[in-house]
Amino acid sequence: MKHALLFLMLCFFSHASDAQEIQVYFSPNGGCEEAVISKINSAAKTIDIAMYYLSSANIAHALVRAQQRNAAIRIVLDQGQEIESASKSGYLIKHGFEIRYHLGFGLMHNKFAIIDGETLITGSFNWTQTAQERNEENLLIIHDESTISQYQQRFEYLWNTSRIDLRDARGLAAAPAWVCTTFHLFCGH
């Protein structure tokens, strides 16, 4: 009887910990932005981000704070974000971030971040105020080593096949963006 009780307790706690491996959020106003900021705020070492559209001031400010805590942050965005006026890429560059832009012919439509190699944030949720307040979107926070490893490999691919931003820290163009985009060059790299 004692062994059966111990076995049942182990099964229960095993399943209870599995339930904690994925957290689910929905927008509008379902806590997606707050969950992203909470995970950024918990970062101790690294944050790798592949994001189609990043225009949330709150998330950009959280990233700057994480950088000030000495977290190493790498960001790959869709190439349209380089000239998009609402994009926070220029703001982040002014704060010393290296931003890279995807060179593919289609959209870099990923929406994920890896925090300290232990937490994956993914889903349809763009890091924008519109996604937070109006769009029907979803966000998953996953703590599964195998899944995170696959996303990390994809991030490394995106990082290594993207080019750096063509603006200097003051936001001035270093080379015409169309040159690098059209000819798929690693300008300034």
Short mmCIF file of C-alpha atoms in Angstrom, two decimals:
data_model
loop_
_atom_site.label_atom_id
_atom_site.label_comp_id
_atom_site.label_asym_id
_atom_site.label_seq_id
_atom_site.Cartn_x
_atom_site.Cartn_y
_atom_site.Cartn_z
CA MET A 1 0.00 0.00 0.00
CA LYS A 2 2.83 2.34 0.89
CA HIS A 3 4.51 1.77 -2.50
CA ALA A 4 1.25 2.27 -4.37
CA LEU A 5 0.70 5.60 -2.61
CA LEU A 6 4.25 6.69 -3.42
CA PHE A 7 3.72 5.68 -7.07
CA LEU A 8 0.47 7.67 -7.28
CA MET A 9 2.13 10.73 -5.74
CA LEU A 10 4.98 10.53 -8.27
CA CYS A 11 2.50 10.27 -11.13
CA PHE A 12 0.51 13.23 -9.82
CA PHE A 13 3.55 15.47 -9.40
CA SER A 14 4.93 14.39 -12.75
CA HIS A 15 1.71 15.44 -14.49
CA ALA A 16 1.48 18.61 -12.42
CA SER A 17 4.93 19.68 -13.62
CA ASP A 18 3.96 18.87 -17.24
CA ALA A 19 1.02 21.24 -16.90
CA GLN A 20 3.45 24.06 -16.07
CA GLU A 21 5.52 23.56 -19.24
CA ILE A 22 3.14 25.56 -21.49
CA GLN A 23 1.32 28.77 -20.63
CA VAL A 24 -1.36 30.02 -23.03
CA TYR A 25 -2.51 33.61 -23.61
CA PHE A 26 -4.90 35.22 -26.09
CA SER A 27 -5.48 38.77 -27.24
CA PRO A 28 -7.07 41.23 -27.37
CA ASN A 29 -6.28 42.26 -23.82
CA GLY A 30 -5.55 38.74 -22.62
CA GLY A 31 -2.18 39.37 -21.04
CA CYS A 32 0.08 38.62 -24.02
CA GLU A 33 2.15 41.79 -23.77
CA GLU A 34 2.43 41.49 -19.99
CA ALA A 35 3.62 37.87 -20.33
CA VAL A 36 6.30 38.87 -22.87
CA ILE A 37 7.51 41.71 -20.65
CA SER A 38 7.53 39.46 -17.59
CA LYS A 39 9.76 36.93 -19.37
CA ILE A 40 12.06 39.68 -20.70
CA ASN A 41 12.29 41.06 -17.15
CA SER A 42 13.33 37.61 -15.90
CA ALA A 43 16.17 37.25 -18.44
CA ALA A 44 19.55 36.87 -16.78
CA LYS A 45 21.86 36.05 -19.71
CA THR A 46 20.40 35.99 -23.21
CA ILE A 47 17.41 36.95 -25.32
CA ASP A 48 17.19 35.88 -28.97
CA ILE A 49 14.25 37.34 -30.90
CA ALA A 50 12.89 36.60 -34.39
CA MET A 51 9.95 38.95 -34.83
CA TYR A 52 7.96 39.97 -37.86
CA TYR A 53 6.73 43.26 -36.38
CA LEU A 54 8.02 44.96 -33.21
CA SER A 55 6.38 48.30 -32.46
CA SER A 56 5.37 47.95 -28.80
CA ALA A 57 7.01 50.73 -26.79
CA ASN A 58 6.48 48.75 -23.57
CA ILE A 59 8.33 45.71 -24.92
CA ALA A 60 11.11 47.89 -26.40
CA HIS A 61 11.60 49.56 -23.00
CA ALA A 62 11.76 46.14 -21.31
CA LEU A 63 14.44 45.08 -23.80
CA VAL A 64 16.51 48.18 -23.00
CA ARG A 65 16.23 47.42 -19.28
CA ALA A 66 17.33 43.82 -19.93
CA GLN A 67 20.32 45.08 -21.90
CA GLN A 68 21.20 47.40 -18.98
CA ARG A 69 21.23 44.28 -16.77
CA ASN A 70 23.86 42.90 -19.20
CA ALA A 71 21.62 40.41 -20.98
CA ALA A 72 23.01 39.70 -24.47
CA ILE A 73 20.20 40.43 -26.92
CA ARG A 74 20.04 39.53 -30.62
CA ILE A 75 17.10 40.56 -32.79
CA VAL A 76 16.14 39.50 -36.33
CA LEU A 77 13.25 41.38 -37.93
CA ASP A 78 11.50 41.28 -41.27
CA GLN A 79 13.32 43.59 -43.69
CA GLY A 80 10.23 45.84 -43.90
CA GLN A 81 10.88 46.88 -40.30
CA GLU A 82 13.98 48.79 -41.36
CA ILE A 83 11.88 51.53 -42.95
CA GLU A 84 8.56 51.09 -41.10
CA SER A 85 8.00 54.29 -39.10
CA ALA A 86 6.22 52.52 -36.21
CA SER A 87 9.00 49.94 -35.82
CA LYS A 88 11.07 50.16 -32.64
CA SER A 89 14.21 49.03 -34.49
CA GLY A 90 15.59 52.58 -34.72
CA TYR A 91 14.95 53.15 -31.01
CA LEU A 92 16.75 49.91 -30.14
CA ILE A 93 19.68 50.73 -32.44
CA LYS A 94 20.06 54.08 -30.68
CA HIS A 95 20.35 52.09 -27.45
CA GLY A 96 23.19 49.97 -28.85
CA PHE A 97 21.31 46.92 -30.12
CA GLU A 98 22.46 45.09 -33.23
CA ILE A 99 19.38 44.52 -35.33
CA ARG A 100 19.48 42.24 -38.36
CA TYR A 101 16.98 41.98 -41.20
CA HIS A 102 15.96 38.81 -42.98
CA LEU A 103 17.05 38.63 -46.62
CA GLY A 104 14.51 36.15 -47.99
CA PHE A 105 12.09 36.96 -50.80
CA GLY A 106 9.05 36.33 -48.58
CA LEU A 107 8.22 37.72 -45.17
CA MET A 108 10.24 36.78 -42.09
CA HIS A 109 6.94 36.00 -40.40
CA ASN A 110 8.33 34.28 -37.29
CA LYS A 111 7.23 35.50 -33.90
CA PHE A 112 9.39 33.93 -31.22
CA ALA A 113 11.90 34.68 -28.51
CA ILE A 114 14.20 32.44 -26.49
CA ILE A 115 15.04 33.60 -22.98
CA ASP A 116 18.22 32.23 -21.34
CA GLY A 117 17.92 29.09 -23.48
CA GLU A 118 15.18 27.91 -21.10
CA THR A 119 11.99 29.71 -22.10
CA LEU A 120 10.37 29.95 -25.53
CA ILE A 121 7.80 32.61 -26.36
CA THR A 122 5.93 31.92 -29.62
CA GLY A 123 2.53 32.12 -31.30
CA SER A 124 0.79 34.47 -33.70
CA PHE A 125 1.18 37.45 -31.34
CA ASN A 126 3.12 40.30 -32.97
CA TRP A 127 4.82 42.60 -30.48
CA THR A 128 2.53 45.53 -31.31
CA GLN A 129 -0.10 47.59 -29.55
CA THR A 130 -2.65 46.58 -32.20
CA ALA A 131 -2.03 42.89 -31.46
CA GLN A 132 -2.44 43.59 -27.75
CA GLU A 133 -5.60 45.68 -28.00
CA ARG A 134 -7.50 44.65 -31.15
CA ASN A 135 -6.29 41.52 -32.91
CA GLU A 136 -7.29 37.94 -32.23
CA GLU A 137 -3.87 36.43 -31.53
CA ASN A 138 -2.27 33.78 -29.35
CA LEU A 139 0.91 33.44 -27.32
CA LEU A 140 2.52 30.32 -25.91
CA ILE A 141 5.29 30.22 -23.32
CA ILE A 142 7.03 26.87 -23.46
CA HIS A 143 9.61 25.33 -21.14
CA ASP A 144 10.55 22.23 -23.14
CA GLU A 145 14.24 21.62 -23.85
CA SER A 146 13.72 19.76 -27.13
CA THR A 147 11.35 22.36 -28.56
CA ILE A 148 13.59 25.24 -27.46
CA SER A 149 16.58 23.55 -29.09
CA GLN A 150 14.77 23.41 -32.44
CA TYR A 151 13.82 27.08 -32.21
CA GLN A 152 17.39 27.99 -31.21
CA GLN A 153 18.71 26.24 -34.33
CA ARG A 154 16.24 28.17 -36.45
CA PHE A 155 17.23 31.43 -34.79
CA GLU A 156 20.93 30.78 -35.50
CA TYR A 157 20.05 30.17 -39.16
CA LEU A 158 18.05 33.42 -39.34
CA TRP A 159 20.77 35.39 -37.54
CA ASN A 160 23.51 34.07 -39.80
CA THR A 161 21.57 34.69 -43.03
CA SER A 162 20.35 38.20 -42.19
CA ARG A 163 22.10 41.52 -42.62
CA ILE A 164 22.72 44.24 -40.08
CA ASP A 165 20.74 47.47 -40.03
CA LEU A 166 22.00 50.07 -42.46
CA ARG A 167 21.56 52.96 -40.02
CA ASP A 168 24.19 54.10 -37.60
CA ALA A 169 23.36 54.83 -33.96
CA ARG A 170 21.99 58.27 -34.93
CA GLY A 171 19.51 56.73 -37.36
CA LEU A 172 21.35 57.92 -40.48
CA ALA A 173 21.48 55.64 -43.49
CA ALA A 174 24.93 54.10 -44.04
CA ALA A 175 23.95 52.68 -47.46
CA PRO A 176 20.72 52.60 -49.45
CA ALA A 177 18.57 49.78 -48.10
CA TRP A 178 17.42 48.76 -51.57
CA VAL A 179 21.00 47.86 -52.57
CA CYS A 180 21.35 45.21 -49.89
CA THR A 181 17.76 43.98 -50.13
CA THR A 182 17.71 43.79 -53.93
CA PHE A 183 21.06 42.05 -54.24
CA HIS A 184 20.82 40.09 -50.94
CA LEU A 185 24.09 41.51 -49.67
CA PHE A 186 25.34 41.55 -46.10
CA CYS A 187 25.87 45.31 -46.17
CA GLY A 188 27.92 46.72 -43.33
CA HIS A 189 28.81 43.25 -42.16
#
